[in-house]
Amino acid sequence: SQQGEEDPQALSIQEGENATMNCSYKTSINNLQWYRQNSGRGLVHLILIRSNEREKHSGRLRVTLDTSKKSSSLLITASRAADTASYFCATVFGNEKLTFGTGTRLTIIP
Amino acid sequence: GAGVSQSPRYKVAKRGQDVALRCDPISGHVSLFWYQQALGQGPEFLTYFQNEAQLDKSGLPSDRFFAERPEGSVSTLKIQRTQQEDSAVYLCASSFGGRKEKLFFGSGTQLSVL
């Protein structure tokens, strides 16, 4: 079963605009991770944010975590055509396995 | 190689056939995971190894699914008597540490059961 749920399910924006995706989850977590998946490929790890962290940056990526609302957001600034992909959040709680959400399909329009 | 390698890339099986999917993790990675991904969905956990020990197989959908990692490196996921609902992409991932760490994924094996 999927632990997280991404919102929106699909997003199309113009190149150069910012893209924001949200993830909600159900239980308390140890950490939350974001992954990208290009069509027909495996997943690539983007960022890991721990439960005691509120914000993390990596290049054009910014992730926030609100444990009181059980939600996270991924912001991609100055989007590029190469950012077109599906984005998944994944959570770990306790000693359990990494559980993925349903994903957001992002399309960048050149 | 530098990344996680999976083979074959594509597999077509007739219903009832047995299949074996191979995963070569990154050298030195202790943990190995198998996930199943249906079209348009997120990956669903199947099983987890720490070295050669299978510590969690709670996600295997039936006793037709079997995974092994006998020497703590290469892993094989075997599906016996395949059925149409087994059609999916099977992803292998590895990590240097435990199951809470970031995962490195292979490109997957796309299984189609006819």
GROMACS .gro file of C-alpha atoms in nm:
model
  224
    1SER     CA    1   0.000   0.000   0.000
    2GLN     CA    2   0.117   0.357  -0.066
    3GLN     CA    3   0.205   0.559   0.242
    4GLY     CA    4   0.238   0.897   0.075
    5GLU     CA    5   0.020   1.080  -0.167
    6GLU     CA    6   0.153   1.346  -0.400
    7ASP     CA    7  -0.045   1.644  -0.516
    8PRO     CA    8  -0.106   1.732  -0.792
    9GLN     CA    9  -0.106   1.404  -0.986
   10ALA     CA   10   0.007   1.592  -1.296
   11LEU     CA   11   0.153   1.936  -1.352
   12SER     CA   12   0.246   2.123  -1.673
   13ILE     CA   13   0.438   2.450  -1.663
   14GLN     CA   14   0.639   2.670  -1.897
   15GLU     CA   15   1.015   2.639  -1.898
   16GLY     CA   16   1.166   2.886  -1.654
   17GLU     CA   17   0.872   2.880  -1.413
   18ASN     CA   18   0.885   2.724  -1.068
   19ALA     CA   19   0.720   2.388  -0.997
   20THR     CA   20   0.581   2.290  -0.658
   21MET     CA   21   0.474   1.940  -0.562
   22ASN     CA   22   0.328   1.833  -0.233
   23CYS     CA   23   0.336   1.508  -0.041
   24SER     CA   24   0.113   1.403   0.247
   25TYR     CA   25   0.173   1.095   0.458
   26LYS     CA   26  -0.010   0.908   0.729
   27THR     CA   27   0.224   0.808   1.011
   28SER     CA   28   0.515   0.961   1.199
   29ILE     CA   29   0.839   0.929   1.006
   30ASN     CA   30   1.213   0.892   1.052
   31ASN     CA   31   1.292   1.065   0.726
   32LEU     CA   32   1.132   1.164   0.398
   33GLN     CA   33   1.299   1.135   0.059
   34TRP     CA   34   1.223   1.267  -0.288
   35TYR     CA   35   1.306   1.074  -0.604
   36ARG     CA   36   1.280   1.150  -0.976
   37GLN     CA   37   1.196   0.895  -1.243
   38ASN     CA   38   1.241   0.961  -1.611
   39SER     CA   39   1.019   0.761  -1.844
   40GLY     CA   40   1.131   0.399  -1.865
   41ARG     CA   41   1.415   0.444  -1.618
   42GLY     CA   42   1.487   0.373  -1.254
   43LEU     CA   43   1.445   0.624  -0.975
   44VAL     CA   44   1.711   0.878  -0.887
   45HIS     CA   45   1.747   1.007  -0.534
   46LEU     CA   46   1.713   1.386  -0.501
   47ILE     CA   47   1.698   1.486  -0.134
   48LEU     CA   48   1.662   1.323   0.210
   49ILE     CA   49   1.514   1.533   0.492
   50ARG     CA   50   1.507   1.403   0.847
   51SER     CA   51   1.213   1.441   1.083
   52ASN     CA   52   1.394   1.705   1.290
   53GLU     CA   53   1.470   1.921   0.986
   54ARG     CA   54   1.233   2.176   0.838
   55GLU     CA   55   1.399   2.276   0.512
   56LYS     CA   56   1.673   2.154   0.284
   57HIS     CA   57   1.826   2.282  -0.038
   58SER     CA   58   2.013   2.117  -0.323
   59GLY     CA   59   2.087   2.329  -0.627
   60ARG     CA   60   1.752   2.434  -0.775
   61LEU     CA   61   1.562   2.208  -0.537
   62ARG     CA   62   1.408   2.311  -0.207
   63VAL     CA   63   1.230   2.068   0.021
   64THR     CA   64   1.025   2.159   0.326
   65LEU     CA   65   0.885   1.929   0.591
   66ASP     CA   66   0.599   1.999   0.830
   67THR     CA   67   0.568   1.704   1.066
   68SER     CA   68   0.268   1.857   1.245
   69LYS     CA   69   0.074   1.850   0.918
   70LYS     CA   70   0.243   1.531   0.796
   71SER     CA   71   0.333   1.698   0.470
   72SER     CA   72   0.631   1.793   0.256
   73SER     CA   73   0.679   2.002  -0.052
   74LEU     CA   74   0.935   1.995  -0.332
   75LEU     CA   75   1.007   2.319  -0.515
   76ILE     CA   76   1.201   2.319  -0.841
   77THR     CA   77   1.306   2.670  -0.938
   78ALA     CA   78   1.377   2.794  -1.292
   79SER     CA   79   1.250   2.471  -1.449
   80ARG     CA   80   1.417   2.319  -1.754
   81ALA     CA   81   1.294   2.073  -2.017
   82ALA     CA   82   1.518   1.809  -1.858
   83ASP     CA   83   1.313   1.833  -1.538
   84THR     CA   84   1.025   1.657  -1.715
   85ALA     CA   85   0.977   1.338  -1.513
   86SER     CA   86   0.770   1.178  -1.240
   87TYR     CA   87   0.852   1.280  -0.884
   88PHE     CA   88   0.791   1.055  -0.585
   89CYS     CA   89   0.810   1.114  -0.214
   90ALA     CA   90   0.905   0.820   0.006
   91THR     CA   91   0.890   0.785   0.380
   92VAL     CA   92   1.056   0.571   0.644
   93PHE     CA   93   0.909   0.522   0.989
   94GLY     CA   94   1.064   0.318   1.266
   95ASN     CA   95   1.256   0.027   1.128
   96GLU     CA   96   1.028  -0.013   0.832
   97LYS     CA   97   1.108  -0.006   0.465
   98LEU     CA   98   1.104   0.299   0.241
   99THR     CA   99   0.746   0.341   0.118
  100PHE     CA  100   0.667   0.542  -0.193
  101GLY     CA  101   0.380   0.769  -0.283
  102THR     CA  102   0.180   0.771  -0.601
  103GLY     CA  103   0.388   1.036  -0.779
  104THR     CA  104   0.347   1.367  -0.961
  105ARG     CA  105   0.401   1.373  -1.338
  106LEU     CA  106   0.575   1.700  -1.423
  107THR     CA  107   0.588   1.827  -1.782
  108ILE     CA  108   0.801   2.129  -1.871
  109ILE     CA  109   0.684   2.302  -2.187
  110PRO     CA  110   0.973   2.454  -2.386
  111GLY     CA  111   3.000  -0.113  -1.287
  112ALA     CA  112   2.925   0.216  -1.123
  113GLY     CA  113   2.552   0.166  -1.081
  114VAL     CA  114   2.292  -0.099  -1.008
  115SER     CA  115   2.256  -0.330  -1.304
  116GLN     CA  116   1.944  -0.533  -1.383
  117SER     CA  117   1.888  -0.797  -1.647
  118PRO     CA  118   1.709  -0.865  -1.865
  119ARG     CA  119   1.579  -0.518  -1.947
  120TYR     CA  120   1.261  -0.665  -2.096
  121LYS     CA  121   1.107  -1.007  -2.047
  122VAL     CA  122   0.804  -1.151  -2.218
  123ALA     CA  123   0.666  -1.469  -2.066
  124LYS     CA  124   0.374  -1.691  -2.144
  125ARG     CA  125   0.130  -1.741  -1.861
  126GLY     CA  126   0.249  -2.031  -1.647
  127GLN     CA  127   0.617  -1.987  -1.730
  128ASP     CA  128   0.882  -1.935  -1.462
  129VAL     CA  129   1.104  -1.626  -1.485
  130ALA     CA  130   1.424  -1.516  -1.312
  131LEU     CA  131   1.527  -1.152  -1.282
  132ARG     CA  132   1.881  -1.059  -1.191
  133CYS     CA  133   2.019  -0.765  -0.996
  134ASP     CA  134   2.382  -0.661  -0.956
  135PRO     CA  135   2.400  -0.401  -0.678
  136ILE     CA  136   2.669  -0.141  -0.633
  137SER     CA  137   2.983  -0.307  -0.500
  138GLY     CA  138   3.003  -0.286  -0.123
  139HIS     CA  139   2.637  -0.205  -0.071
  140VAL     CA  140   2.505  -0.404   0.220
  141SER     CA  141   2.133  -0.359   0.161
  142LEU     CA  142   1.935  -0.473  -0.141
  143PHE     CA  143   1.569  -0.415  -0.215
  144TRP     CA  144   1.319  -0.536  -0.473
  145TYR     CA  145   1.021  -0.322  -0.567
  146GLN     CA  146   0.733  -0.378  -0.809
  147GLN     CA  147   0.597  -0.085  -1.007
  148ALA     CA  148   0.269  -0.102  -1.194
  149LEU     CA  149   0.206   0.143  -1.477
  150GLY     CA  150   0.136   0.491  -1.345
  151GLN     CA  151   0.196   0.393  -0.982
  152GLY     CA  152   0.471   0.432  -0.730
  153PRO     CA  153   0.705   0.142  -0.650
  154GLU     CA  154   0.568  -0.114  -0.405
  155PHE     CA  155   0.807  -0.291  -0.168
  156LEU     CA  156   0.861  -0.662  -0.220
  157THR     CA  157   1.160  -0.773  -0.014
  158TYR     CA  158   1.480  -0.659   0.160
  159PHE     CA  159   1.821  -0.820   0.213
  160GLN     CA  160   2.100  -0.722   0.444
  161ASN     CA  161   2.402  -0.901   0.302
  162GLU     CA  162   2.278  -1.256   0.235
  163ALA     CA  163   2.002  -1.247   0.497
  164GLN     CA  164   1.648  -1.182   0.379
  165LEU     CA  165   1.520  -0.967   0.664
  166ASP     CA  166   1.183  -0.868   0.524
  167LYS     CA  167   0.973  -1.043   0.264
  168SER     CA  168   0.642  -0.900   0.372
  169GLY     CA  169   0.572  -0.745   0.031
  170LEU     CA  170   0.597  -1.061  -0.177
  171PRO     CA  171   0.243  -1.100  -0.315
  172SER     CA  172   0.229  -1.481  -0.310
  173ASP     CA  173   0.439  -1.792  -0.259
  174ARG     CA  174   0.506  -1.789  -0.633
  175PHE     CA  175   0.756  -1.509  -0.566
  176PHE     CA  176   1.096  -1.602  -0.430
  177ALA     CA  177   1.413  -1.395  -0.389
  178GLU     CA  178   1.765  -1.489  -0.294
  179ARG     CA  179   2.105  -1.330  -0.245
  180PRO     CA  180   2.324  -1.627  -0.156
  181GLU     CA  181   2.664  -1.454  -0.140
  182GLY     CA  182   2.549  -1.113  -0.030
  183SER     CA  183   2.598  -0.945  -0.367
  184VAL     CA  184   2.397  -1.051  -0.675
  185SER     CA  185   2.028  -1.115  -0.616
  186THR     CA  186   1.769  -1.306  -0.816
  187LEU     CA  187   1.393  -1.258  -0.802
  188LYS     CA  188   1.211  -1.564  -0.927
  189ILE     CA  189   0.846  -1.578  -1.018
  190GLN     CA  190   0.695  -1.921  -1.070
  191ARG     CA  191   0.391  -1.995  -1.285
  192THR     CA  192   0.360  -1.635  -1.397
  193GLN     CA  193   0.016  -1.479  -1.426
  194GLN     CA  194  -0.102  -1.171  -1.615
  195GLU     CA  195  -0.126  -0.967  -1.296
  196ASP     CA  196   0.250  -1.016  -1.250
  197SER     CA  197   0.309  -0.782  -1.546
  198ALA     CA  198   0.497  -0.482  -1.409
  199VAL     CA  199   0.839  -0.324  -1.385
  200TYR     CA  200   1.057  -0.491  -1.123
  201LEU     CA  201   1.307  -0.251  -0.970
  202CYS     CA  202   1.613  -0.341  -0.771
  203ALA     CA  203   1.782  -0.092  -0.540
  204SER     CA  204   2.081  -0.100  -0.309
  205SER     CA  205   2.217   0.114  -0.030
  206PHE     CA  206   2.542   0.127   0.162
  207GLY     CA  207   2.367   0.127   0.498
  208GLY     CA  208   2.029   0.011   0.619
  209ARG     CA  209   1.678   0.057   0.494
  210LYS     CA  210   1.651   0.420   0.607
  211GLU     CA  211   1.924   0.541   0.375
  212LYS     CA  212   1.893   0.674   0.022
  213LEU     CA  213   1.853   0.406  -0.241
  214PHE     CA  214   2.031   0.364  -0.572
  215PHE     CA  215   1.801   0.210  -0.830
  216GLY     CA  216   1.862   0.004  -1.139
  217SER     CA  217   1.669   0.070  -1.461
  218GLY     CA  218   1.435  -0.218  -1.390
  219THR     CA  219   1.308  -0.525  -1.573
  220GLN     CA  220   0.980  -0.479  -1.756
  221LEU     CA  221   0.792  -0.808  -1.735
  222SER     CA  222   0.500  -0.874  -1.967
  223VAL     CA  223   0.299  -1.191  -1.914
  224LEU     CA  224   0.083  -1.289  -2.209
   0.00000   0.00000   0.00000
